[in-house]
CSV table of C-alpha atoms in Angstrom, one decimal:
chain,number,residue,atom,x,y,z
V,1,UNK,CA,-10.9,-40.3,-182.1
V,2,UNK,CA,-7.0,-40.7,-182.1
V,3,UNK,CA,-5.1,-41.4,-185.7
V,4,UNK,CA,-4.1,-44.8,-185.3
V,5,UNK,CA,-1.0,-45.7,-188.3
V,6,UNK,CA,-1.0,-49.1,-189.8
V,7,UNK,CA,1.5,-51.3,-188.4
V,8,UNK,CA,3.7,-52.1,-191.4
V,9,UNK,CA,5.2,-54.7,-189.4
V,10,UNK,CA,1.8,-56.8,-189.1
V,11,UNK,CA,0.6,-55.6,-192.9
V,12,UNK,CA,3.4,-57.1,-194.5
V,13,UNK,CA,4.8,-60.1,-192.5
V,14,UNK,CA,1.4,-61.9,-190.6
V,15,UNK,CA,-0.7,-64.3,-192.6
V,16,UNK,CA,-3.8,-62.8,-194.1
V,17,UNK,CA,-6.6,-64.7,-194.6
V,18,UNK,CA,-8.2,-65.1,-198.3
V,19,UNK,CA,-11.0,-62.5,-198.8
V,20,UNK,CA,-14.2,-63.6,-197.3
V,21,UNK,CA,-16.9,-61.7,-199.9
V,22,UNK,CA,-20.5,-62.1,-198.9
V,23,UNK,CA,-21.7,-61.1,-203.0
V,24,UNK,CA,-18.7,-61.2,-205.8
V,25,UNK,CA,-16.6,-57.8,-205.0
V,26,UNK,CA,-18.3,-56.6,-201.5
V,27,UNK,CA,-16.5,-57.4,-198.5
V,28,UNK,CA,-17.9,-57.3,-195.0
V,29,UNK,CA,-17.6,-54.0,-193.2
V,30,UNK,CA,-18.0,-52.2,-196.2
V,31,UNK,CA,-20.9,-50.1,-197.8
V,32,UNK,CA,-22.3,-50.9,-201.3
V,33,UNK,CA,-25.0,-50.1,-203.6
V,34,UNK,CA,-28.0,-51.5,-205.6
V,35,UNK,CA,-28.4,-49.0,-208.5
V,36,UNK,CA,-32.1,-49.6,-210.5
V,37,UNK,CA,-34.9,-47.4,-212.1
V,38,UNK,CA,-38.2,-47.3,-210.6
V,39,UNK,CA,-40.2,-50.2,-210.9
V,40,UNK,CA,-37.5,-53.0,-212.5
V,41,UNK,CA,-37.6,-54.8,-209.1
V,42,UNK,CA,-34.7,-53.8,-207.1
V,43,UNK,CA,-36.7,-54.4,-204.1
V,44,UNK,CA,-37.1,-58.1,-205.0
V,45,UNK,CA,-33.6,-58.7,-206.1
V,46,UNK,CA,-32.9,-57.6,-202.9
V,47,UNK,CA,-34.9,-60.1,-201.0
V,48,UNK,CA,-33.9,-62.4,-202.8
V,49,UNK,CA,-30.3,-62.1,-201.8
V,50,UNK,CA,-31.1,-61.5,-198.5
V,51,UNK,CA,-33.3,-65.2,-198.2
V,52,UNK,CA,-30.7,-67.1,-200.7
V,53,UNK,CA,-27.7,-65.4,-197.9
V,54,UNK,CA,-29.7,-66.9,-195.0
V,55,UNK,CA,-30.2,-70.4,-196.6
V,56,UNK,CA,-26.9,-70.4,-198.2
V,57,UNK,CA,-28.3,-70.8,-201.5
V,58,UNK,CA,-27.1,-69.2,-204.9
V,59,UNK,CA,-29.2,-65.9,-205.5
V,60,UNK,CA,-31.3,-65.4,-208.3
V,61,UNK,CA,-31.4,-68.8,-209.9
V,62,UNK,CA,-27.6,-68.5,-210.2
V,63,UNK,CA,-27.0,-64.7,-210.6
V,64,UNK,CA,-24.5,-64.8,-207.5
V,65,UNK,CA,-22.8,-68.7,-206.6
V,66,UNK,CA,-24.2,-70.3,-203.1
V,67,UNK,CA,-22.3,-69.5,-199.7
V,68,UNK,CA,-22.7,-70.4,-196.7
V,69,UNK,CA,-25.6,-69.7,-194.5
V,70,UNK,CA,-25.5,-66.2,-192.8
V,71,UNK,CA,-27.3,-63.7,-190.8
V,72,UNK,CA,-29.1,-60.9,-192.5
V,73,UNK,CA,-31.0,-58.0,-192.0
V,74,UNK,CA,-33.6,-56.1,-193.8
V,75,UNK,CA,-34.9,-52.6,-193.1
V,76,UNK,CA,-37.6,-52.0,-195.8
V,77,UNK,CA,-39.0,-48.8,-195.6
V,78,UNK,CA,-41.6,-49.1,-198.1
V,79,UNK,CA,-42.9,-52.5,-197.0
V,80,UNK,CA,-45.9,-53.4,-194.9
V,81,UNK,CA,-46.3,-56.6,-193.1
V,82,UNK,CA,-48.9,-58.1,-195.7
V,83,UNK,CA,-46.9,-57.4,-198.8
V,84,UNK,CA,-43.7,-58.2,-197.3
V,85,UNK,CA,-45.2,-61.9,-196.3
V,86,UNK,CA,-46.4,-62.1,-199.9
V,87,UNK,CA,-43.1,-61.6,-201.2
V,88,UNK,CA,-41.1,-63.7,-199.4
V,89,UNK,CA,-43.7,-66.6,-199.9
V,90,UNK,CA,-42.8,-66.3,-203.7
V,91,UNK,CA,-39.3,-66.3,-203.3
V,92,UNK,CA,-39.3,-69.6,-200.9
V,93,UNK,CA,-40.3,-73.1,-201.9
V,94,UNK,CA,-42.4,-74.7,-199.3
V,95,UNK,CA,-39.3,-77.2,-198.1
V,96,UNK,CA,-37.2,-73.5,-197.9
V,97,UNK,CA,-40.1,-72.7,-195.7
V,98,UNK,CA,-39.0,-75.1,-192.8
V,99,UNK,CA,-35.9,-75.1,-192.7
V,100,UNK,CA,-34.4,-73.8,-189.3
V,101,UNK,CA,-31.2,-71.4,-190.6
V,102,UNK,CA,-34.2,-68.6,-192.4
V,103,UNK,CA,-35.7,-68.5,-189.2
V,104,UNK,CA,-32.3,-68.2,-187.2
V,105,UNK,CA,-30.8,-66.0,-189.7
V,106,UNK,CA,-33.3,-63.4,-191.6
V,107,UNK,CA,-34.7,-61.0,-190.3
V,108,UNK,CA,-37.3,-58.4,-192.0
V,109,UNK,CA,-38.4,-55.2,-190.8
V,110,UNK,CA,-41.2,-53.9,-193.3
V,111,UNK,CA,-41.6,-49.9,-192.5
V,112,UNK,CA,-43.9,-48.6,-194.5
V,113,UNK,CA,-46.0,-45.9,-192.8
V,114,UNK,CA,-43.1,-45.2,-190.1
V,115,UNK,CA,-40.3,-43.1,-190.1
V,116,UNK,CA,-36.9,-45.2,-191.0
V,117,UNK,CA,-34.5,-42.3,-190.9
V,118,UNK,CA,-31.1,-43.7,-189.5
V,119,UNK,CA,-28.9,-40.4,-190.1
V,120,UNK,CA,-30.5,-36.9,-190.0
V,121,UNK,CA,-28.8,-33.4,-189.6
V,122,UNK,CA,-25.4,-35.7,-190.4
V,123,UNK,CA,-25.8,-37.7,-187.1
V,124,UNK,CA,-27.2,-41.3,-186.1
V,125,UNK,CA,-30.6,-41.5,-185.0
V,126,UNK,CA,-31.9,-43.8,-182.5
V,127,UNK,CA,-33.0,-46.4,-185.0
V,128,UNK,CA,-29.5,-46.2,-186.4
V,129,UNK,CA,-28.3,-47.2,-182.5
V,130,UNK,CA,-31.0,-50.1,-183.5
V,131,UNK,CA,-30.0,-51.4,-186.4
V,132,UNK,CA,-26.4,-51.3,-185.6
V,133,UNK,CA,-27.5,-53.7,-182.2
V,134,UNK,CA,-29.9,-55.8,-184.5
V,135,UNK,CA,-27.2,-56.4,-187.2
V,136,UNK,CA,-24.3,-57.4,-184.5
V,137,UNK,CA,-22.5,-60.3,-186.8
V,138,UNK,CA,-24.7,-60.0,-189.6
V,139,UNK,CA,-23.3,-60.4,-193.1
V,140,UNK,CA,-25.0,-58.1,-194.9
V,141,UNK,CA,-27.6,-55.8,-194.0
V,142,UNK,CA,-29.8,-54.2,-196.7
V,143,UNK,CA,-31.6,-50.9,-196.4
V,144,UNK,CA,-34.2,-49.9,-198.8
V,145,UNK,CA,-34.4,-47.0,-200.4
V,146,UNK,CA,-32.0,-45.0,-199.4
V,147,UNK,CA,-34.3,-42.0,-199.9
V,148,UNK,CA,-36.5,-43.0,-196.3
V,149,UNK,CA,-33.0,-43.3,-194.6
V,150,UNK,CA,-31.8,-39.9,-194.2
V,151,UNK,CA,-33.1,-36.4,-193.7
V,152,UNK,CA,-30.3,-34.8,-195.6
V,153,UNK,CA,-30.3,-33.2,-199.9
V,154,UNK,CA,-29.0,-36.0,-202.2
V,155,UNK,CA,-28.0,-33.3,-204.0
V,156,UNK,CA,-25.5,-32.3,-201.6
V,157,UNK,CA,-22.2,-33.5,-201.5
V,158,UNK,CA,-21.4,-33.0,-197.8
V,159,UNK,CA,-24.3,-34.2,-196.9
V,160,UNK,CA,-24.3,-37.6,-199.2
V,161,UNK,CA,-20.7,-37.8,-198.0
V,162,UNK,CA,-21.8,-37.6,-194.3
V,163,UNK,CA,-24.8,-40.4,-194.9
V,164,UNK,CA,-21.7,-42.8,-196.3
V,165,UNK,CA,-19.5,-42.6,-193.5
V,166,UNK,CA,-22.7,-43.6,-191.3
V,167,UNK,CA,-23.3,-46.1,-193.1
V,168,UNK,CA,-19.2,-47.4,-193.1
V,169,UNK,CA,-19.5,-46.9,-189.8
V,170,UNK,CA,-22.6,-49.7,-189.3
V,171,UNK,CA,-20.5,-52.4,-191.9
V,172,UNK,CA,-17.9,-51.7,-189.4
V,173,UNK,CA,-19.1,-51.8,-186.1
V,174,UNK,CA,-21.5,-54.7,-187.1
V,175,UNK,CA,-18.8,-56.6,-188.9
V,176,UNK,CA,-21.4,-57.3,-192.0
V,177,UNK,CA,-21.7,-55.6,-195.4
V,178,UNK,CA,-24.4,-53.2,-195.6
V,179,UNK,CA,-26.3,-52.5,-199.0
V,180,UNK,CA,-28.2,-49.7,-200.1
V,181,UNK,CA,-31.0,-50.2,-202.5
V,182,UNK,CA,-31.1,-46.6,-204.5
V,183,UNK,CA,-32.8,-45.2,-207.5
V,184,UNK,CA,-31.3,-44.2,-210.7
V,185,UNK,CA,-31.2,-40.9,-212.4
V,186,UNK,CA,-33.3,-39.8,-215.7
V,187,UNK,CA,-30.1,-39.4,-217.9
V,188,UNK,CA,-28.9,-43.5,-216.9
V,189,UNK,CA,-31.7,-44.5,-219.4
V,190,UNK,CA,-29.0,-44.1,-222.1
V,191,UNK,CA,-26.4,-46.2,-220.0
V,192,UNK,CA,-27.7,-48.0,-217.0
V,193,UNK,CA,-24.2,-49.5,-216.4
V,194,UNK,CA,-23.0,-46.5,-215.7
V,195,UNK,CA,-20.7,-45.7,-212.5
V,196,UNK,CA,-22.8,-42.2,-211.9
V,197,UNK,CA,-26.0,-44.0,-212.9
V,198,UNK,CA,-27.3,-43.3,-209.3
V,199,UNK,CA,-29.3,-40.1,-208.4
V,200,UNK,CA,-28.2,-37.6,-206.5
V,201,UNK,CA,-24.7,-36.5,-205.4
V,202,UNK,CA,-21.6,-38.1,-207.2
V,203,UNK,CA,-20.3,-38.5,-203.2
V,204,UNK,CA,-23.0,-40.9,-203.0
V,205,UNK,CA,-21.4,-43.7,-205.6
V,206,UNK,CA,-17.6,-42.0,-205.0
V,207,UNK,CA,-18.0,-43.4,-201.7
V,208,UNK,CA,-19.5,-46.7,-202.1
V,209,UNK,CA,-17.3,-49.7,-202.4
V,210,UNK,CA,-19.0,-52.3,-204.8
V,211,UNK,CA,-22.4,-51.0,-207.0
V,212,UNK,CA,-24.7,-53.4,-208.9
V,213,UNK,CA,-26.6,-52.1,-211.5
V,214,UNK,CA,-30.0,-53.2,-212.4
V,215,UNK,CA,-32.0,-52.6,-216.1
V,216,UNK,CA,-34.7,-52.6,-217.7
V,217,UNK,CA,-34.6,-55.5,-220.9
V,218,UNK,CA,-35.1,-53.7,-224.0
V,219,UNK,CA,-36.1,-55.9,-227.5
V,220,UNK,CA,-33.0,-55.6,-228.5
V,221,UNK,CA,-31.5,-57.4,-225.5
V,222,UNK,CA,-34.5,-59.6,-225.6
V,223,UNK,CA,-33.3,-61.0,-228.7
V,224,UNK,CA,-30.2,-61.9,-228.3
């Protein structure tokens, strides 16, 4: 790879089209992060984005506004085909179920039982290669958990940072934001909006350039 400088010339003289953000704050070609405990249904809010990006309609009853329809991509590691089809069947109306752009534009790949390692030993696998043809032009490709997508220590710094610049690397050579769905540490119960809420490494959230945190409602919250 050969440095290649920034021409000034172009960075501060051509027009620059407005931001194109696929979800408020994540760009395409960039890496971000779903941050949730166990069991609060990070893996739902995550299909859920993914159909309401293929239909072009505003995600989670309003959480995120509408865009336009786009391509996305879904490698679920923990999902098998029957529970996958029964999730997406609660998340679609039946008119959503017929119209032309979800089948033109999402695309599930439920995992479960099968190795779904894209980076091990701090290099691309062949289901990396994979994913990287399948997402061509996506917007966003989601990959869930991260824990089934790399061999490597969470723990370990070098290690986290090398799983990151894979997955910059995919936004970038795919052109589409890519979206890890990751588990939260024991100590985030105090403050689950929390930067370093995410288990694991600090390189892992230092890294990533948009994070969504996702909690658990306590009565408290309930009742206001």
């Amino acid at each position: 790879m050969l440095l290649k400088p920034l021409d000034l010339a172009w960075a501060l003289t051509a027009p620059l089209p407005p931001l194109d953000f696929v979800l408020p704050g994540l760009l395409p070609g960039t890496f971000g992060l779903l941050v949730a405990p166990g069991a609060t249904g990070k893996s739902q809010l995550a299909l859920d984005i993914a159909t309401s990006l293929a239909l072009g309609r505003p995600v989670a009853g309003g959480l995120f506004l509408s865009s336009l329809p786009g391509k996305v991509v879904f490698l679920a590691g923990e999902e098998s085909d029957r529970l996958l089809a029964e999730r997406i069947r609660c998340l679609l109306s039946l008119d959503e179920q017929g119209i032309a752009a979800l089948y033109d534009n999402l695309v599930l790949l439920p995992m479960a039982g099968e190795s779904c390692t894209l980076v091990a030993d701090d290099s691309p696998t062949l289901l990396y290669e994979e994913l990287r043809a399948l997402g061509d032009g996506a917007r966003l490709i989601i990959v869930d958990p991260l824990r089934r997508m790399h061999g490597g220590d969470e723990n370990n710094s070098s290690e986290m940072t090398a799983f990151v610049v894979a997955m910059e690397s995919l936004a970038k050579a795919t052109g589409a934001a890519v979206m890890g769905i990751h588990h939260a540490n024991r100590a985030s119960a105090a403050d689950a909006g929390s930067q370093h809420a995410a288990r694991g490494s600090s390189a892992l959230v230092d890294g990533a350039r948009w994070q969504l945190n996702l909690s658990r409602m306590d009565e408290k919250m309930a009742n206001h």
